[in-house]
């Protein structure tokens, strides 16, 4: 059974078919990339997966349970967490607090237990904070624990965003263009970081434009263009697929025109 | 390290001492023999501290600007008053019922309106404040309309009536403000407070982390309304007379000015803002009508040069893990280094 199975999902915005009968499967422990030209519908797929949009048709299974059209909170609890194309950290909160927001859903105490500082509150806070610090150490942000998120350099903000997603206890991490805006060294480091995540048992579905990242770490690649899957397979297969080359570089003029009509 | 950072560290290292000094001074204040006028100003400052702390939960931490908190204040004042006068309840039970009733109105207002964002929400809450006043004015049979309610009895404790003369009102104000402050601090330093701030910082990201944002916004609204209701329930017996015009839009806007002047999203700023904007009109009486020109000028200058509020800095102090956790972290070698 695949960890995530997207079956034939479609979504239209008015007359525009943003996502058109897309099928994706991600097995446990894989790094799967979703690529495609700008406006191909990649982020829309992510937004459907995380409950921002509801699908017109199709089904999504996560660990065998249908999760399409659920609210974002239920999807996080099911075990899917994401990062954003344009970093969305809680900028005026500390690094540790950002991670603690990630573990919000793993805090089993209620409002009154918090106000009266019951044992359950103290135990849960201590345990979660301990886990948060360990997580920060693992991702290499321990020295930044006390700092505010806004003060971090770009690469570390990306890492913190991923750490925050990990803190939710998710099994599947959705990364939306993690290497965007990074220089070659930074994306090289990010690449190693993502591989290390797989080493720790996480499954990753990512959108990425940086081909050096995509080709180097993906187990499999899906290519989306105008809302439709045009190719899928191993990195090498996809890189040599004429349809992919055409979508990215444009093919024979007529053929390209027919496609876009 | 800059000046605020140093000051913070200085005070933080000696916080128990300074805390004790402030408490002792506040407790000993009546012994200095100030006039009833000065003591009354102190009581009004503590009422407004509660109101700004209440607003702070919604506007400061959760980032939802409410201009209707004067309405909850009015609901608290009227509920307590009518219960004391018509139902003969004691001040204490009226206080509890008034707080609960204000909280319920916060819930009822919050549930439909908190799906609105930004200025739309603000406008609705502004309307709410006015609706409350209109109801108080026109529901003659219950509220006595524009004539207001007079002869509101003073609170009494063990048969002793708490008045200005025996400083009972002052101590009651102090205790209520302390309770509200402790409550706010406990809420803020928990997952609830973190969720509030996350909603302010980025609502979509907060949602994606599994925070039920509407639920937390409603909670912030209810807490804010409840605390405002407590402030109102104390205000009514303190002045002894209330009418709908005690609760005009001016109250809501004054609370907002105080919170912004002090620094939204901090607790220190709330006491400071309340004190500054209550004391200023009093000490500048010699300016007569010009004092509100100056008052406005101060607010404008502040918005220009210090929009985060006078005391609105982000703390440079390290995050507090607590002793137990710090030992545990040190033992496994992952105690985060200080900045």
XYZ file of C-alpha atoms in Angstrom:
600
model
C 0.000 0.000 0.000
C 1.466 3.383 -0.939
C 1.774 5.965 1.835
C 0.025 8.572 -0.290
C -2.175 7.736 -3.227
C -3.724 10.544 -5.245
C -6.353 9.079 -7.551
C -7.632 11.027 -10.489
C -8.109 14.388 -8.794
C -9.428 17.365 -10.730
C -10.037 20.967 -9.749
C -11.287 23.833 -11.899
C -11.252 27.530 -11.157
C -14.131 28.711 -13.343
C -13.255 27.586 -16.849
C -9.640 26.865 -16.025
C -8.758 23.251 -15.306
C -5.995 23.851 -12.775
C -5.602 20.177 -11.958
C -6.831 17.637 -14.475
C -7.120 13.937 -13.543
C -3.830 13.780 -11.719
C -2.582 10.480 -10.274
C 0.386 10.372 -7.933
C 1.611 7.684 -5.604
C 4.289 8.038 -2.992
C 5.656 5.011 -1.175
C 7.021 5.099 2.317
C 10.628 6.299 2.506
C 10.686 7.786 -0.986
C 11.675 11.222 -2.158
C 9.292 12.107 -4.940
C 9.490 15.349 -6.912
C 6.733 17.190 -8.651
C 8.080 19.440 -11.383
C 6.694 21.468 -14.225
C 6.761 24.958 -15.732
C 5.319 27.931 -13.861
C 1.551 27.772 -13.543
C 1.452 24.027 -14.146
C -0.640 23.443 -11.014
C 2.029 22.047 -8.692
C 1.258 24.293 -5.743
C -2.456 23.744 -6.376
C -1.863 20.019 -5.861
C -0.155 20.847 -2.554
C -3.008 23.105 -1.564
C -5.472 20.308 -2.276
C -3.370 17.844 -0.303
C -3.243 20.132 2.737
C -6.920 21.012 2.692
C -6.811 24.588 1.433
C -8.779 23.653 -1.678
C -11.397 20.956 -2.100
C -11.329 18.762 -5.189
C -14.105 18.620 -7.786
C -13.561 14.913 -8.254
C -11.114 12.183 -7.347
C -9.817 10.664 -4.152
C -6.729 10.965 -1.978
C -5.646 8.164 0.346
C -3.081 8.560 3.088
C -2.155 5.314 4.823
C -5.302 3.866 3.298
C -7.661 6.524 4.686
C -9.478 8.934 2.410
C -8.341 12.477 3.202
C -9.654 14.485 0.265
C -11.631 17.595 1.255
C -10.740 17.332 4.928
C -9.928 20.496 6.868
C -6.225 21.375 7.226
C -6.178 20.522 10.949
C -7.356 16.960 10.324
C -4.776 16.490 7.612
C -1.969 17.620 9.914
C -3.220 15.207 12.541
C -3.293 12.431 9.967
C 0.433 13.019 9.423
C 1.054 15.389 6.516
C 2.848 18.698 7.036
C 4.165 21.233 4.590
C 6.441 24.181 3.989
C 5.678 27.149 1.781
C 7.082 28.510 -1.448
C 7.577 31.917 0.159
C 8.732 31.190 3.693
C 5.914 31.601 6.191
C 7.540 31.498 9.591
C 6.127 33.199 12.658
C 8.695 35.950 12.370
C 8.243 37.597 15.746
C 8.380 34.330 17.598
C 11.543 32.623 18.698
C 13.023 29.685 16.835
C 12.047 27.340 19.665
C 8.525 28.772 19.738
C 8.136 28.186 16.011
C 8.950 24.532 16.566
C 6.593 24.414 19.552
C 3.790 25.665 17.301
C 4.576 22.672 15.131
C 3.956 20.375 18.089
C 0.772 22.256 19.037
C -1.401 19.306 18.041
C 0.721 16.986 20.194
C -0.050 18.945 23.386
C -2.787 16.964 25.107
C -3.790 19.538 27.746
C -6.796 21.867 27.577
C -7.280 25.528 28.413
C -8.148 25.051 32.084
C -5.265 22.676 32.645
C -3.006 25.401 31.238
C -4.422 28.119 33.499
C -4.130 25.974 36.612
C -0.721 24.640 35.584
C -1.708 21.056 36.262
C 0.725 18.183 36.150
C -0.521 17.224 32.699
C 0.296 20.732 31.454
C 3.782 20.755 32.963
C 4.647 17.273 31.754
C 3.388 17.932 28.260
C 5.176 21.290 27.990
C 8.431 19.874 29.301
C 8.333 16.872 27.021
C 7.464 18.892 23.934
C 10.096 21.530 24.647
C 12.677 18.810 25.132
C 11.693 17.235 21.819
C 11.783 20.652 20.144
C 15.327 21.323 21.349
C 16.456 17.863 20.231
C 14.904 18.478 16.841
C 16.691 21.831 16.571
C 19.949 20.118 17.411
C 19.356 17.480 14.760
C 18.707 20.043 12.042
C 21.654 22.157 13.168
C 19.775 25.133 14.565
C 20.583 24.594 18.230
C 22.674 27.774 18.442
C 19.676 29.751 17.165
C 17.153 28.399 19.672
C 16.667 31.655 21.576
C 16.728 33.917 18.536
C 13.722 35.299 16.687
C 12.832 33.643 13.396
C 13.064 36.954 11.517
C 16.749 37.248 12.471
C 17.776 34.011 10.762
C 19.547 33.993 7.399
C 17.561 32.646 4.483
C 18.918 29.110 4.453
C 18.293 28.673 8.164
C 14.764 30.012 7.803
C 14.114 27.246 5.279
C 15.504 24.707 7.699
C 13.400 26.077 10.519
C 10.318 25.822 8.364
C 11.100 22.180 7.725
C 11.823 21.617 11.423
C 8.453 23.146 12.267
C 6.779 20.732 9.855
C 8.672 17.784 11.362
C 7.547 18.827 14.847
C 3.940 18.109 13.927
C 4.899 14.435 13.982
C 4.154 14.113 10.270
C 5.326 11.107 8.247
C 4.958 12.812 4.902
C 6.603 16.198 4.443
C 5.555 18.379 1.522
C 8.282 20.797 0.507
C 7.240 23.628 -1.805
C 10.359 24.809 -3.637
C 12.786 24.376 -0.765
C 15.782 25.470 -2.831
C 14.159 28.622 -4.211
C 16.459 31.622 -3.898
C 19.413 29.583 -2.686
C 22.940 29.786 -4.033
C 24.627 26.542 -5.185
C 26.316 25.959 -1.822
C 23.104 26.460 0.088
C 21.152 24.138 -2.175
C 23.934 21.574 -1.903
C 23.564 21.706 1.874
C 19.791 21.525 1.603
C 20.135 18.479 -0.605
C 22.137 16.682 2.062
C 19.607 17.786 4.661
C 16.674 16.374 2.711
C 18.541 13.097 2.196
C 19.179 12.931 5.927
C 15.441 13.318 6.501
C 14.811 10.263 4.392
C 17.492 8.517 6.409
C 15.418 9.201 9.503
C 12.333 7.608 8.018
C 10.479 10.582 6.588
C 8.807 10.441 3.216
C 9.105 13.531 1.065
C 7.058 14.951 -1.751
C 8.553 18.136 -3.087
C 8.041 20.750 -5.726
C 11.333 22.006 -7.046
C 12.721 23.958 -9.964
C 16.404 23.499 -9.196
C 17.212 20.574 -11.477
C 20.500 19.812 -9.756
C 18.496 19.134 -6.601
C 15.660 17.301 -8.334
C 17.813 15.004 -10.448
C 20.181 14.188 -7.627
C 17.852 13.173 -4.852
C 14.512 12.160 -6.324
C 13.588 8.501 -6.386
C 10.842 9.277 -8.840
C 9.582 12.387 -10.609
C 6.163 13.501 -11.778
C 5.917 16.224 -14.402
C 2.893 18.467 -14.524
C 1.995 20.853 -17.329
C -1.262 22.780 -17.642
C -2.766 20.740 -14.833
C -2.055 17.396 -16.489
C 0.607 14.814 -15.741
C 2.740 14.589 -18.861
C 5.429 12.285 -17.619
C 6.519 10.219 -14.656
C 9.326 7.887 -13.768
C 12.947 7.758 -12.709
C 14.940 10.985 -13.007
C 16.847 9.706 -16.029
C 13.679 8.643 -17.864
C 11.968 11.950 -17.206
C 14.982 14.010 -18.227
C 14.993 12.328 -21.641
C 11.248 12.386 -22.197
C 10.536 14.533 -25.291
C 7.230 15.741 -23.802
C 9.073 17.118 -20.785
C 11.693 18.781 -22.906
C 8.962 20.327 -24.999
C 7.049 21.593 -21.961
C 10.168 23.254 -20.595
C 11.904 24.451 -23.724
C 9.095 24.501 -26.275
C 9.121 22.014 -29.160
C 8.374 22.346 -32.847
C 6.415 25.625 -33.271
C 3.147 24.045 -34.543
C 3.165 21.329 -32.004
C 3.661 23.869 -29.257
C 0.844 26.012 -30.577
C -1.542 23.109 -30.772
C -0.775 22.248 -27.213
C -1.468 25.708 -25.963
C -4.621 26.351 -27.952
C 23.891 44.733 23.524
C 21.706 47.805 23.299
C 20.164 49.807 26.073
C 16.816 48.014 26.339
C 18.603 44.672 26.317
C 20.822 45.760 29.195
C 17.939 47.220 31.152
C 15.982 44.032 30.672
C 18.830 41.893 31.886
C 19.368 44.178 34.869
C 15.726 43.968 35.916
C 15.347 40.327 35.024
C 18.246 39.239 37.228
C 16.705 41.128 40.148
C 13.094 40.507 39.222
C 12.027 39.021 42.549
C 13.391 42.056 44.379
C 11.749 44.590 42.056
C 8.526 42.650 42.098
C 8.483 42.708 45.892
C 9.227 46.441 45.942
C 6.394 47.250 43.540
C 3.915 45.092 45.457
C 4.981 46.610 48.760
C 4.700 50.161 47.393
C 1.274 49.506 45.915
C 0.083 47.874 49.128
C 1.452 50.701 51.267
C 0.128 53.474 49.039
C -2.886 54.336 51.243
C -0.531 54.826 54.199
C 1.049 57.825 52.505
C -2.169 59.732 53.127
C -2.904 60.796 49.560
C -6.146 62.628 48.912
C -9.258 60.826 47.815
C -8.716 62.394 44.382
C -5.310 60.746 43.945
C -6.556 57.393 45.245
C -9.437 57.551 42.813
C -7.008 58.101 39.939
C -5.073 55.033 41.068
C -8.271 52.987 41.052
C -9.191 54.237 37.584
C -5.694 53.311 36.365
C -6.177 49.774 37.627
C -9.591 49.519 35.931
C -8.046 50.626 32.667
C -5.128 48.253 33.175
C -7.650 45.412 33.239
C -9.359 46.775 30.144
C -6.108 47.127 28.221
C -4.945 43.670 29.320
C -8.251 42.373 27.996
C -7.834 44.172 24.675
C -4.254 42.969 24.502
C -5.370 39.326 24.364
C -7.394 40.017 21.234
C -5.535 42.842 19.518
C -2.022 42.416 20.886
C -1.501 38.678 20.794
C -4.146 37.365 18.407
C -3.916 40.382 16.100
C -7.660 41.010 15.778
C -8.409 44.670 16.456
C -11.615 44.966 18.466
C -13.208 48.381 18.881
C -16.100 46.999 20.868
C -14.468 46.257 24.200
C -16.284 49.230 25.706
C -19.442 47.236 24.995
C -18.309 44.300 27.145
C -17.297 46.763 29.852
C -20.842 48.198 29.742
C -22.410 44.732 29.821
C -20.330 43.866 32.885
C -21.236 47.107 34.648
C -24.959 46.887 33.924
C -25.275 43.178 34.678
C -23.583 43.558 38.044
C -25.544 46.689 38.919
C -28.953 45.290 38.022
C -28.254 42.058 39.871
C -27.243 43.957 42.995
C -30.120 46.414 42.898
C -33.014 44.336 41.532
C -32.092 40.841 42.640
C -30.333 41.832 45.845
C -27.291 39.729 45.040
C -23.993 40.462 46.760
C -21.239 42.222 44.856
C -19.215 39.018 44.666
C -21.855 36.845 43.055
C -22.819 39.713 40.747
C -19.200 40.046 39.729
C -19.025 36.381 38.752
C -22.329 36.459 36.859
C -21.399 39.725 35.120
C -18.050 38.308 34.009
C -19.734 35.156 32.723
C -22.436 37.138 30.965
C -19.882 39.404 29.279
C -17.967 36.291 28.253
C -21.081 34.750 26.724
C -21.769 37.941 24.765
C -18.166 37.796 23.565
C -18.776 34.252 22.402
C -21.999 35.159 20.619
C -20.385 38.150 18.930
C -17.190 36.270 18.140
C -18.702 33.178 16.590
C -20.097 34.800 13.450
C -17.769 37.808 13.172
C -14.360 36.216 13.661
C -14.617 34.719 10.205
C -14.157 38.293 9.034
C -10.661 39.681 8.644
C -8.906 42.940 9.376
C -10.895 46.130 9.089
C -14.183 44.269 8.481
C -13.903 42.707 11.905
C -13.009 46.068 13.414
C -16.090 47.727 11.936
C -18.395 44.993 13.242
C -16.985 45.259 16.755
C -17.314 49.038 16.576
C -20.968 48.547 15.672
C -21.368 46.111 18.549
C -20.210 48.718 21.074
C -22.800 51.164 19.761
C -25.578 48.556 19.728
C -24.920 47.787 23.391
C -25.222 51.474 24.243
C -28.439 51.813 22.220
C -29.967 48.834 24.005
C -29.025 50.270 27.379
C -30.596 53.588 26.380
C -33.839 52.203 25.015
C -34.630 49.181 27.160
C -36.155 51.429 29.817
C -37.944 48.738 31.795
C -34.723 46.966 32.639
C -31.927 49.491 32.371
C -33.867 52.626 33.335
C -32.829 54.134 29.984
C -30.956 57.395 29.761
C -31.694 58.228 33.395
C -29.212 55.560 34.405
C -29.035 53.669 37.666
C -28.056 55.419 40.883
C -27.244 54.413 44.444
C -25.293 51.319 43.480
C -24.191 49.756 46.774
C -20.499 49.440 47.611
C -19.031 45.951 47.775
C -18.728 44.583 51.273
C -16.490 41.924 52.739
C -17.334 40.207 56.056
C -19.841 42.951 56.790
C -17.361 45.761 56.145
C -18.291 47.998 53.258
C -15.303 48.640 50.968
C -15.162 52.387 50.371
C -12.760 55.174 49.491
C -12.454 56.121 53.135
C -11.249 52.727 54.350
C -9.322 52.131 51.112
C -11.273 48.917 50.558
C -12.012 49.914 46.972
C -8.353 50.548 46.295
C -7.317 47.137 47.585
C -10.130 45.434 45.736
C -9.000 47.111 42.509
C -5.456 46.012 43.201
C -6.432 42.390 43.853
C -8.638 42.206 40.752
C -5.885 43.677 38.560
C -3.364 41.249 40.029
C -5.652 38.285 39.373
C -6.313 39.405 35.812
C -2.581 39.931 35.239
C -1.653 36.499 36.541
C -4.402 34.953 34.454
C -3.188 36.684 31.288
C 0.416 35.655 31.957
C -0.613 32.019 32.478
C -2.631 31.966 29.277
C 0.086 33.624 27.203
C 2.794 31.245 28.399
C 1.087 28.100 27.180
C 0.135 26.520 23.884
C -2.935 28.768 23.932
C -0.844 31.938 23.970
C 1.496 30.548 21.342
C -1.486 29.754 19.141
C -2.774 33.327 19.592
C 0.560 34.794 18.512
C 0.904 32.363 15.617
C -2.497 33.508 14.337
C -1.316 37.110 14.508
C 1.941 36.318 12.735
C 0.546 34.216 9.896
C -2.949 32.838 10.014
C -2.554 30.440 7.085
C 0.679 28.976 8.403
C -0.971 28.599 11.818
C -3.809 26.687 10.208
C -1.341 24.473 8.377
C 0.259 23.590 11.706
C -3.078 22.213 12.855
C -4.218 25.182 14.934
C -7.989 25.583 14.828
C -7.752 29.296 14.185
C -11.420 30.223 14.446
C -11.716 28.410 17.758
C -8.700 30.241 19.189
C -9.885 33.600 17.918
C -13.252 33.044 19.590
C -11.464 31.988 22.780
C -9.377 35.185 22.753
C -12.577 37.177 22.274
C -14.347 35.418 25.137
C -11.418 35.923 27.527
C -11.167 39.567 26.528
C -14.899 40.097 27.038
C -14.856 38.342 30.405
C -12.034 40.486 31.744
C -13.690 43.652 30.424
C -16.871 42.517 32.177
C -14.984 42.175 35.469
C -13.620 45.692 35.050
C -17.162 46.965 34.418
C -18.623 45.102 37.374
C -16.057 46.780 39.599
C -16.459 50.211 38.030
C -20.201 50.483 38.687
C -20.164 50.218 42.505
C -17.003 52.326 42.598
C -18.711 55.354 41.009
C -22.165 54.512 42.406
C -23.993 55.716 39.301
C -23.990 54.505 35.699
C -25.872 55.572 32.599
C -25.470 54.621 28.926
C -23.280 57.661 28.327
C -20.655 56.291 30.703
C -19.953 53.762 27.935
C -19.581 55.718 24.719
C -17.196 54.844 21.924
C -14.638 57.040 23.709
C -13.999 54.206 26.162
C -13.150 51.710 23.419
C -10.947 54.179 21.604
C -9.222 55.182 24.819
C -8.438 51.547 25.624
C -6.966 51.140 22.158
C -4.881 54.325 22.488
C -3.497 53.113 25.807
C -2.630 49.684 24.470
C -0.934 51.119 21.390
C 0.947 53.749 23.380
C 2.262 51.140 25.799
C 2.994 48.507 23.168
C 0.519 45.894 21.956
C 1.582 42.347 22.606
C 3.357 43.147 25.872
C 1.900 43.206 29.366
C 4.226 45.905 30.728
C 2.949 48.274 28.060
C -0.640 47.885 29.220
C -0.029 49.210 32.743
C 2.161 51.962 31.373
C -0.328 53.010 28.684
C -3.236 53.018 31.122
C -1.301 55.036 33.702
C 0.056 57.512 31.152
C -3.259 58.297 29.486
C -5.169 58.550 32.775
C -2.582 60.742 34.472
C -1.841 62.981 31.499
C -5.234 64.764 31.323
C -5.097 65.260 35.088
C -1.643 66.824 35.310
C -2.210 68.959 32.249
C -5.398 70.605 33.474
C -3.690 74.008 33.273
C -3.632 73.598 29.485
C -7.449 73.507 29.597
C -8.958 72.655 26.245
C -5.556 72.419 24.607
C -4.711 69.269 26.489
C -6.562 67.108 24.011
C -4.608 68.768 21.222
C -1.421 67.744 23.011
C -2.882 64.293 23.713
C -3.542 63.823 20.004
C -0.127 65.172 19.103
C 1.572 62.676 21.420
C -0.270 59.792 19.789
C 0.559 61.018 16.277
C 4.236 61.491 17.102
C 4.340 58.073 18.651
C 2.824 56.420 15.608
C 5.429 58.195 13.494
C 8.514 57.462 15.566
C 7.682 54.437 17.661
C 4.793 52.509 16.110
C 5.460 49.427 18.250
C 4.608 51.459 21.380
C 6.860 53.013 23.993
C 7.522 49.741 25.791
C 6.802 47.546 22.779
C 10.185 45.939 22.201
C 10.722 42.250 21.665
C 12.421 40.842 24.692
C 16.135 40.040 24.330
C 16.050 37.750 27.320
C 16.587 34.064 26.619
C 13.619 31.730 26.367
C 12.799 30.286 29.775
C 13.074 26.537 29.851
C 12.720 26.193 33.597
C 15.287 24.661 35.928
C 14.279 21.016 35.526
C 14.383 21.094 31.759
C 17.628 23.077 31.699
C 19.313 20.406 33.832
C 17.969 17.681 31.596
C 19.183 19.459 28.463
C 22.594 20.139 29.962
C 22.879 16.476 30.923
C 22.402 15.342 27.348
C 24.618 18.120 26.045
C 21.988 19.973 24.093
C 21.492 23.074 26.202
C 21.078 25.821 23.607
C 23.753 28.508 23.892
C 22.516 31.981 24.836
C 22.548 34.695 22.208
